[in-house]
Structures are given as C-alpha cells and as structure tokens.
XYZ file of C-alpha atoms in Angstrom:
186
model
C 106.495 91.026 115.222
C 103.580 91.656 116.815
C 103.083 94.639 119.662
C 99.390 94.533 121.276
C 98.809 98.204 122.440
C 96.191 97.235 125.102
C 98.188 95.095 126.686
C 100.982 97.430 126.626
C 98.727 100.396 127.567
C 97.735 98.389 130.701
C 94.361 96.538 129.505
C 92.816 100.616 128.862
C 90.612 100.261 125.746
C 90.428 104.265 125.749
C 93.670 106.129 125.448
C 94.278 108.845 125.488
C 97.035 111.994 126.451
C 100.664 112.955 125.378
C 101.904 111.409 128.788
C 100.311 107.808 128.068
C 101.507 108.150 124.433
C 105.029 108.805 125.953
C 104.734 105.541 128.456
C 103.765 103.730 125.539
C 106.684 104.988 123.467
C 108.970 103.726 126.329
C 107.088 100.590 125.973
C 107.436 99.752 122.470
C 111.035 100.751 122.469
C 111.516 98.544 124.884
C 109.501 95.466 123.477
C 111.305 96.394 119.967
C 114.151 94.398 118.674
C 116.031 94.797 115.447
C 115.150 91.857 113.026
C 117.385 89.638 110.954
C 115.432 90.826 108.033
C 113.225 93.887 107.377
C 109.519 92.862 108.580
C 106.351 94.688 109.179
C 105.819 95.440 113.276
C 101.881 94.974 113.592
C 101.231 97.687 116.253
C 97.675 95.763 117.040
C 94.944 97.974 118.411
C 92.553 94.920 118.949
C 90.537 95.910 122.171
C 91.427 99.322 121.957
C 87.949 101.391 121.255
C 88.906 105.080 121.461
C 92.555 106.649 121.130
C 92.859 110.473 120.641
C 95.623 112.227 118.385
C 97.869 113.330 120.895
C 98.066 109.890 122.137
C 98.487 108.714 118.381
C 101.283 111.275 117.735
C 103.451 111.140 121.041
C 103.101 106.606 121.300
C 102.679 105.182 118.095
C 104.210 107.914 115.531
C 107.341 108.525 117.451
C 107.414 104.894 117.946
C 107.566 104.974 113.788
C 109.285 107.819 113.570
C 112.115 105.757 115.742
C 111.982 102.553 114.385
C 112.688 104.206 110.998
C 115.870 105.870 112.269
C 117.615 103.448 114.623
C 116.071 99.674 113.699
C 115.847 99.886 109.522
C 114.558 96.825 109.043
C 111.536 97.226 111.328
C 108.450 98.812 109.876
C 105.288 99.717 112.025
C 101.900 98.979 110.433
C 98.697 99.961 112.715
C 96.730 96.887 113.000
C 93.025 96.233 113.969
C 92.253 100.187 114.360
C 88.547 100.124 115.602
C 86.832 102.750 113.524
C 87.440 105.796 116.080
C 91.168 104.918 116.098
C 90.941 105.078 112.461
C 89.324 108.569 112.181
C 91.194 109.895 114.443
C 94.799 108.565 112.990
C 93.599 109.546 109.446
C 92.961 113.179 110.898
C 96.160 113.593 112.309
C 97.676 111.834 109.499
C 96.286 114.396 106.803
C 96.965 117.244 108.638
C 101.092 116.393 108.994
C 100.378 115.149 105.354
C 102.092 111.848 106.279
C 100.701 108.600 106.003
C 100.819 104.128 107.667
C 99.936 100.913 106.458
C 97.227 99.943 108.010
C 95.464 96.527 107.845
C 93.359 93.909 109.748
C 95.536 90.995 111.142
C 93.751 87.826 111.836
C 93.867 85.606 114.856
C 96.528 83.181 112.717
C 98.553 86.292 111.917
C 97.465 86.402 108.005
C 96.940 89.839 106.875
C 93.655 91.597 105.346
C 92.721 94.831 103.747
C 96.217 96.172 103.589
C 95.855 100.296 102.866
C 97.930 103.227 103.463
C 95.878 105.624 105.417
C 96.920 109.761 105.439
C 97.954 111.515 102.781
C 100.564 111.273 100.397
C 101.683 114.282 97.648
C 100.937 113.530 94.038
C 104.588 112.174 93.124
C 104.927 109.957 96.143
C 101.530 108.754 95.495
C 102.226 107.574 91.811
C 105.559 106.247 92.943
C 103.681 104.116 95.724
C 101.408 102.849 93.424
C 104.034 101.829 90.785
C 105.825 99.795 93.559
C 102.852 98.402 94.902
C 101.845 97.186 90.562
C 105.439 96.072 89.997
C 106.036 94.077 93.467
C 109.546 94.984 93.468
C 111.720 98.129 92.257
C 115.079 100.261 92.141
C 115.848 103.981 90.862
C 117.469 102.522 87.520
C 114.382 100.192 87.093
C 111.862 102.850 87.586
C 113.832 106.017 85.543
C 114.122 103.095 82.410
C 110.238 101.882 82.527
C 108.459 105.090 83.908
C 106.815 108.051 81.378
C 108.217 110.815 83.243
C 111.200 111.503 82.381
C 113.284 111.558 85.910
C 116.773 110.686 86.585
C 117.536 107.379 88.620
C 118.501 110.244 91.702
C 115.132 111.589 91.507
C 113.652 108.376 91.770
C 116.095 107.223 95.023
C 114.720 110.278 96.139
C 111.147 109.555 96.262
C 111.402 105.730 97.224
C 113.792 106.947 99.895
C 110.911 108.990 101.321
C 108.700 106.107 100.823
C 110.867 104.375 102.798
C 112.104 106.514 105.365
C 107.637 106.357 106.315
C 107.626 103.378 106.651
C 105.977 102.604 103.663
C 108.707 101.064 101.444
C 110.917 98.345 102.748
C 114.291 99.108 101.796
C 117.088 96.151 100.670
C 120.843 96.921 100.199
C 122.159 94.713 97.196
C 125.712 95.976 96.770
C 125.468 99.636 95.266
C 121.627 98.760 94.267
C 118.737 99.874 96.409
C 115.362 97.606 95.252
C 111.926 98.894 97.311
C 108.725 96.569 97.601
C 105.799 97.156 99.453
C 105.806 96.614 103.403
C 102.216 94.356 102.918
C 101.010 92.824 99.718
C 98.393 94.848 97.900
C 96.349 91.699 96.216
C-alpha cells in the first residue's frame, strides 16, 4: 500500500500545524484498509519539501500509532522524506525516544536504503539487529541462540515492542509468535 501525503495534504509541499496533521490523520484512516497479510504502508513524502514536528506527530505518528492498534497487519514506513522532513522526524523521533522505517521507494515500487530512523534503547537495539541478521525469529529461537541469558518471556517482550512500533512484523503460527523485519536490510 502506498499513501502519497501531498496528494492527501491537498498538493501543499510545506506542511505544517497540529490541525493539518489531524486532517491528514482523518485522511489516512480513511484511505487505510486492513490487508490480507501484514505489509509495509509506504506513507510517501515525494513532493513534500518542508513538514514541521507537530504536523509529523499529530498526521503521520498517530496514523502509526493507529494502524498498530486497530489494523495489525499494516505497518507505516515514511517514504521519500526530503532531507528537512527527515531532520525534523529524526528530532521528534529522539526526543519521544521512538523510532520508523524509513526508506526511498522507487517509481516501480522497489525499495532502497531501508533504515530505522529515531532512537531505540540498547536492548531493543540489539534485538532489532539480531532480527534484521537472522531474517526471521521467535522468543524460543532467540532465548536458545542468544549470549544473554533471557527467558523466551523476556524476549516476547522486546520483539513485542518491536512490533507494537512498527518495526517488527508480527505472524501468529498456532501458540508461536516468529518476527522479521518490516523491509529487507541487504
């Protein structure tokens, strides 16, 4: 799924405001729709030059925020961030200590320089990482392969997390939880 925000933000390439964040909210909610399988929404920023943090926080991280809670297999990456919109959502990222995929999308829809900008805590950080190496994962998987020496719980725990961001899609297998990466890391 891809969501263009300048078309949805009515052709503005500068946005900016907690009321235009909320119309675009409404928008995206609106343009959303639960997939048959959990895949990445490309929130694409192409034409967009300039969008401020309060517009950030109140369109496209509630947007997140409620695509985590009420569509689970939808997960919002930013896409085509000019610079500006990049410093800015890395700002506001860091200073929730949260963190997106972000990525370049091509015209054909292929995906490029997949990252996760904002901030993640040490332990969520090596457990992104170990994900991200291994392609695929559970709790079990993880507690039997890993050094430190966490319980399978404490290792739901932290791909939950993962997931509940965004970052980690989530698949149900039974009583099994396995977590991969939203976008490939090659």
């Amino acid at each position: 799924m891809k969501l263009s925000i300048v078309v949805l933000a009515g052709g503005e390439p500068v946005l900016s405001g907690v009321q235009a964040g909320r119309q675009l909210l409404g928008k995206l909610v609106a343009a959303a729709r639960p997939p048959a399988d959990p895949e990445p929404a490309y929130l694409d920023f192409d034409g967009v030059t300039v969008a401020t943090a309060s517009f950030l926080r109140e369109g496209v991280i509630a947007f997140r925020d409620h695509a985590r809670a009420t569509l689970p297999g939808l997960y919002p990456v930013i896409a085509n961030a000019s610079p500006s919109v990049s410093e800015e959502l890395e700002f506001f990222l860091r200073h929730r200590k949260d963190a997106m995929w972000v990525c370049r999308l091509t015209p054909t829809g292929e995906v490029r320089d997949p990252k996760i900008l904002g901030e993640l805590d040490e332990a969520h950080r090596s457990t992104l990482d170990l994900v991200v190496r291994l392609g695929t994962a559970s709790a079990p998987s993880l507690a039997a392969q890993s050094q430190e020496s966490l319980t399978p719980t404490a290792w739901n725990n932290r791909l939950s997390s993962l997931a509940a961001r965004g970052l980690l899609i989530e698949r149900r297998s039974g009583k099994t939880k396995t977590f991969a990466p939203v976008l490939e890391v090659v």
